């Protein structure tokens, strides 16, 4: 979904899902209560897709 929403002219980005899953779920719950996406967005790193493919 994230990839599909990006500008076709931009370098594609993807989420780095090698994260603390418990913290991620806690932040999802916090978002449900506050509707503030900033803590969740700051927690999940974004990487350029071409950097991921070149690993």
PDB file of N, CA and C in Angstrom:
ATOM      1  N   UNK A   1       0.820  -1.175   0.000  1.00  0.00           N
ATOM      2  CA  UNK A   1       0.000   0.000   0.000  1.00  0.00           C
ATOM      3  C   UNK A   1       0.873   1.251   0.000  1.00  0.00           C
ATOM      4  N   UNK A   2       1.887   1.265   0.845  1.00  0.00           N
ATOM      5  CA  UNK A   2       2.785   2.417   0.932  1.00  0.00           C
ATOM      6  C   UNK A   2       3.469   2.660  -0.416  1.00  0.00           C
ATOM      7  N   UNK A   3       3.954   1.607  -1.027  1.00  0.00           N
ATOM      8  CA  UNK A   3       4.632   1.723  -2.318  1.00  0.00           C
ATOM      9  C   UNK A   3       3.681   2.227  -3.396  1.00  0.00           C
ATOM     10  N   UNK A   4       2.462   1.734  -3.420  1.00  0.00           N
ATOM     11  CA  UNK A   4       1.485   2.139  -4.431  1.00  0.00           C
ATOM     12  C   UNK A   4       1.092   3.606  -4.294  1.00  0.00           C
ATOM     13  N   UNK A   5       1.189   4.167  -3.112  1.00  0.00           N
ATOM     14  CA  UNK A   5       0.783   5.548  -2.881  1.00  0.00           C
ATOM     15  C   UNK A   5       1.867   6.562  -3.231  1.00  0.00           C
ATOM     16  N   UNK A   6       3.052   6.085  -3.596  1.00  0.00           N
ATOM     17  CA  UNK A   6       4.150   6.992  -3.872  1.00  0.00           C
ATOM     18  C   UNK A   6       4.086   7.557  -5.289  1.00  0.00           C
ATOM     19  N   UNK A   7       4.706   8.701  -5.452  1.00  0.00           N
ATOM     20  CA  UNK A   7       4.816   9.359  -6.749  1.00  0.00           C
ATOM     21  C   UNK A   7       5.620   8.470  -7.694  1.00  0.00           C
ATOM     22  N   UNK A   8       5.100   8.239  -8.878  1.00  0.00           N
ATOM     23  CA  UNK A   8       5.759   7.362  -9.852  1.00  0.00           C
ATOM     24  C   UNK A   8       7.129   7.891 -10.273  1.00  0.00           C
ATOM     25  N   UNK A   9       7.353   9.192 -10.179  1.00  0.00           N
ATOM     26  CA  UNK A   9       8.622   9.798 -10.578  1.00  0.00           C
ATOM     27  C   UNK A   9       9.686   9.732  -9.484  1.00  0.00           C
ATOM     28  N   UNK A  10       9.282   9.514  -8.263  1.00  0.00           N
ATOM     29  CA  UNK A  10      10.215   9.504  -7.135  1.00  0.00           C
ATOM     30  C   UNK A  10      10.892   8.142  -7.019  1.00  0.00           C
ATOM     31  N   UNK A  11      12.017   8.120  -6.318  1.00  0.00           N
ATOM     32  CA  UNK A  11      12.675   6.850  -6.010  1.00  0.00           C
ATOM     33  C   UNK A  11      11.817   6.142  -4.977  1.00  0.00           C
ATOM     34  N   UNK A  12      11.454   4.912  -5.264  1.00  0.00           N
ATOM     35  CA  UNK A  12      10.542   4.168  -4.389  1.00  0.00           C
ATOM     36  C   UNK A  12      11.165   3.929  -3.016  1.00  0.00           C
ATOM     37  N   UNK A  13      10.306   3.959  -2.013  1.00  0.00           N
ATOM     38  CA  UNK A  13      10.717   3.683  -0.642  1.00  0.00           C
ATOM     39  C   UNK A  13       9.859   2.561  -0.085  1.00  0.00           C
ATOM     40  N   UNK A  14      10.379   1.887   0.916  1.00  0.00           N
ATOM     41  CA  UNK A  14       9.654   0.824   1.587  1.00  0.00           C
ATOM     42  C   UNK A  14       9.915   0.922   3.085  1.00  0.00           C
ATOM     43  N   UNK A  15       9.090   0.287   3.873  1.00  0.00           N
ATOM     44  CA  UNK A  15       9.302   0.255   5.314  1.00  0.00           C
ATOM     45  C   UNK A  15      10.336  -0.801   5.648  1.00  0.00           C
ATOM     46  N   UNK A  16      11.105  -0.546   6.692  1.00  0.00           N
ATOM     47  CA  UNK A  16      12.032  -1.529   7.233  1.00  0.00           C
ATOM     48  C   UNK A  16      11.300  -2.237   8.367  1.00  0.00           C
ATOM     49  N   UNK A  17      10.888  -3.485   8.154  1.00  0.00           N
ATOM     50  CA  UNK A  17      10.071  -4.202   9.136  1.00  0.00           C
ATOM     51  C   UNK A  17      10.883  -4.995  10.149  1.00  0.00           C
ATOM     52  N   UNK A  18      12.198  -4.770  10.190  1.00  0.00           N
ATOM     53  CA  UNK A  18      13.019  -5.412  11.210  1.00  0.00           C
ATOM     54  C   UNK A  18      12.981  -4.537  12.459  1.00  0.00           C
ATOM     55  N   UNK A  19      11.824  -4.547  13.132  1.00  0.00           N
ATOM     56  CA  UNK A  19      11.577  -3.660  14.268  1.00  0.00           C
ATOM     57  C   UNK A  19      11.053  -4.459  15.452  1.00  0.00           C
ATOM     58  N   UNK A  20      10.984  -3.802  16.588  1.00  0.00           N
ATOM     59  CA  UNK A  20      10.425  -4.392  17.803  1.00  0.00           C
ATOM     60  C   UNK A  20       8.905  -4.465  17.638  1.00  0.00           C
ATOM     61  N   UNK A  21       8.390  -5.662  17.411  1.00  0.00           N
ATOM     62  CA  UNK A  21       6.962  -5.837  17.109  1.00  0.00           C
ATOM     63  C   UNK A  21       6.064  -5.424  18.287  1.00  0.00           C
ATOM     64  N   UNK A  22       6.505  -5.683  19.510  1.00  0.00           N
ATOM     65  CA  UNK A  22       5.703  -5.291  20.686  1.00  0.00           C
ATOM     66  C   UNK A  22       5.564  -3.771  20.759  1.00  0.00           C
ATOM     67  N   UNK A  23       6.650  -3.069  20.514  1.00  0.00           N
ATOM     68  CA  UNK A  23       6.600  -1.600  20.527  1.00  0.00           C
ATOM     69  C   UNK A  23       5.708  -1.085  19.404  1.00  0.00           C
ATOM     70  N   UNK A  24       5.803  -1.715  18.233  1.00  0.00           N
ATOM     71  CA  UNK A  24       4.985  -1.333  17.086  1.00  0.00           C
ATOM     72  C   UNK A  24       3.490  -1.482  17.419  1.00  0.00           C
ATOM     73  N   UNK A  25       3.125  -2.587  18.017  1.00  0.00           N
ATOM     74  CA  UNK A  25       1.719  -2.813  18.384  1.00  0.00           C
ATOM     75  C   UNK A  25       1.271  -1.817  19.448  1.00  0.00           C
ATOM     76  N   UNK A  26       2.150  -1.518  20.406  1.00  0.00           N
ATOM     77  CA  UNK A  26       1.812  -0.516  21.420  1.00  0.00           C
ATOM     78  C   UNK A  26       1.570   0.847  20.772  1.00  0.00           C
ATOM     79  N   UNK A  27       2.377   1.190  19.779  1.00  0.00           N
ATOM     80  CA  UNK A  27       2.191   2.460  19.078  1.00  0.00           C
ATOM     81  C   UNK A  27       0.918   2.461  18.238  1.00  0.00           C
ATOM     82  N   UNK A  28       0.555   1.321  17.666  1.00  0.00           N
ATOM     83  CA  UNK A  28      -0.722   1.226  16.950  1.00  0.00           C
ATOM     84  C   UNK A  28      -1.884   1.475  17.905  1.00  0.00           C
ATOM     85  N   UNK A  29      -1.803   0.898  19.090  1.00  0.00           N
ATOM     86  CA  UNK A  29      -2.856   1.108  20.095  1.00  0.00           C
ATOM     87  C   UNK A  29      -2.908   2.571  20.535  1.00  0.00           C
ATOM     88  N   UNK A  30      -1.732   3.169  20.697  1.00  0.00           N
ATOM     89  CA  UNK A  30      -1.683   4.586  21.057  1.00  0.00           C
ATOM     90  C   UNK A  30      -2.326   5.424  19.950  1.00  0.00           C
ATOM     91  N   UNK A  31      -2.045   5.086  18.708  1.00  0.00           N
ATOM     92  CA  UNK A  31      -2.652   5.810  17.591  1.00  0.00           C
ATOM     93  C   UNK A  31      -4.184   5.683  17.628  1.00  0.00           C
ATOM     94  N   UNK A  32      -4.674   4.494  17.913  1.00  0.00           N
ATOM     95  CA  UNK A  32      -6.124   4.291  17.995  1.00  0.00           C
ATOM     96  C   UNK A  32      -6.772   5.223  19.019  1.00  0.00           C
ATOM     97  N   UNK A  33      -6.060   5.512  20.083  1.00  0.00           N
ATOM     98  CA  UNK A  33      -6.594   6.381  21.133  1.00  0.00           C
ATOM     99  C   UNK A  33      -6.442   7.866  20.810  1.00  0.00           C
ATOM    100  N   UNK A  34      -5.304   8.237  20.214  1.00  0.00           N
ATOM    101  CA  UNK A  34      -4.993   9.659  20.041  1.00  0.00           C
ATOM    102  C   UNK A  34      -5.161  10.173  18.614  1.00  0.00           C
ATOM    103  N   UNK A  35      -5.124   9.269  17.641  1.00  0.00           N
ATOM    104  CA  UNK A  35      -5.152   9.631  16.212  1.00  0.00           C
ATOM    105  C   UNK A  35      -3.972  10.518  15.827  1.00  0.00           C
ATOM    106  N   UNK A  36      -2.888  10.421  16.595  1.00  0.00           N
ATOM    107  CA  UNK A  36      -1.652  11.144  16.292  1.00  0.00           C
ATOM    108  C   UNK A  36      -0.677  10.156  15.650  1.00  0.00           C
ATOM    109  N   UNK A  37      -0.395  10.272  14.352  1.00  0.00           N
ATOM    110  CA  UNK A  37       0.457   9.304  13.677  1.00  0.00           C
ATOM    111  C   UNK A  37       1.956   9.541  13.877  1.00  0.00           C
ATOM    112  N   UNK A  38       2.346  10.653  14.471  1.00  0.00           N
ATOM    113  CA  UNK A  38       3.763  11.000  14.557  1.00  0.00           C
ATOM    114  C   UNK A  38       4.624   9.967  15.287  1.00  0.00           C
ATOM    115  N   UNK A  39       4.249   9.495  16.483  1.00  0.00           N
ATOM    116  CA  UNK A  39       5.102   8.499  17.150  1.00  0.00           C
ATOM    117  C   UNK A  39       5.253   7.215  16.324  1.00  0.00           C
ATOM    118  N   UNK A  40       4.183   6.778  15.708  1.00  0.00           N
ATOM    119  CA  UNK A  40       4.237   5.570  14.889  1.00  0.00           C
ATOM    120  C   UNK A  40       5.097   5.791  13.649  1.00  0.00           C
ATOM    121  N   UNK A  41       4.913   6.916  12.992  1.00  0.00           N
ATOM    122  CA  UNK A  41       5.697   7.223  11.795  1.00  0.00           C
ATOM    123  C   UNK A  41       7.178   7.363  12.119  1.00  0.00           C
ATOM    124  N   UNK A  42       7.498   7.921  13.270  1.00  0.00           N
ATOM    125  CA  UNK A  42       8.897   8.081  13.667  1.00  0.00           C
ATOM    126  C   UNK A  42       9.535   6.745  14.025  1.00  0.00           C
ATOM    127  N   UNK A  43       8.744   5.801  14.472  1.00  0.00           N
ATOM    128  CA  UNK A  43       9.271   4.505  14.908  1.00  0.00           C
ATOM    129  C   UNK A  43       9.631   3.586  13.747  1.00  0.00           C
ATOM    130  N   UNK A  44       8.828   3.585  12.691  1.00  0.00           N
ATOM    131  CA  UNK A  44       9.044   2.662  11.566  1.00  0.00           C
ATOM    132  C   UNK A  44       9.932   3.349  10.528  1.00  0.00           C
ATOM    133  N   UNK A  45      11.174   2.896  10.398  1.00  0.00           N
ATOM    134  CA  UNK A  45      12.076   3.540   9.447  1.00  0.00           C
ATOM    135  C   UNK A  45      11.676   3.267   7.998  1.00  0.00           C
ATOM    136  N   UNK A  46      11.962   4.226   7.150  1.00  0.00           N
ATOM    137  CA  UNK A  46      11.692   4.108   5.718  1.00  0.00           C
ATOM    138  C   UNK A  46      13.031   4.041   4.999  1.00  0.00           C
ATOM    139  N   UNK A  47      13.126   3.136   4.022  1.00  0.00           N
ATOM    140  CA  UNK A  47      14.353   2.979   3.252  1.00  0.00           C
ATOM    141  C   UNK A  47      14.056   3.124   1.770  1.00  0.00           C
ATOM    142  N   UNK A  48      15.030   3.649   1.039  1.00  0.00           N
ATOM    143  CA  UNK A  48      14.900   3.683  -0.414  1.00  0.00           C
ATOM    144  C   UNK A  48      14.898   2.255  -0.925  1.00  0.00           C
ATOM    145  N   UNK A  49      14.005   1.939  -1.837  1.00  0.00           N
ATOM    146  CA  UNK A  49      13.860   0.588  -2.343  1.00  0.00           C
ATOM    147  C   UNK A  49      15.126   0.125  -3.045  1.00  0.00           C
ATOM    148  N   UNK A  50      15.793   1.013  -3.766  1.00  0.00           N
ATOM    149  CA  UNK A  50      17.005   0.593  -4.451  1.00  0.00           C
ATOM    150  C   UNK A  50      18.120   0.248  -3.463  1.00  0.00           C
ATOM    151  N   UNK A  51      18.128   0.849  -2.266  1.00  0.00           N
ATOM    152  CA  UNK A  51      19.105   0.476  -1.233  1.00  0.00           C
ATOM    153  C   UNK A  51      18.816  -0.916  -0.697  1.00  0.00           C
ATOM    154  N   UNK A  52      17.542  -1.261  -0.531  1.00  0.00           N
ATOM    155  CA  UNK A  52      17.141  -2.570  -0.027  1.00  0.00           C
ATOM    156  C   UNK A  52      17.522  -3.649  -1.029  1.00  0.00           C
ATOM    157  N   UNK A  53      17.280  -3.399  -2.297  1.00  0.00           N
ATOM    158  CA  UNK A  53      17.564  -4.386  -3.340  1.00  0.00           C
ATOM    159  C   UNK A  53      19.062  -4.636  -3.513  1.00  0.00           C
ATOM    160  N   UNK A  54      19.906  -3.677  -3.130  1.00  0.00           N
ATOM    161  CA  UNK A  54      21.350  -3.802  -3.326  1.00  0.00           C
ATOM    162  C   UNK A  54      22.052  -4.429  -2.135  1.00  0.00           C
ATOM    163  N   UNK A  55      21.337  -4.902  -1.166  1.00  0.00           N
ATOM    164  CA  UNK A  55      21.959  -5.545   0.009  1.00  0.00           C
ATOM    165  C   UNK A  55      22.496  -6.892  -0.351  1.00  0.00           C
TER     166      UNK A  55
END
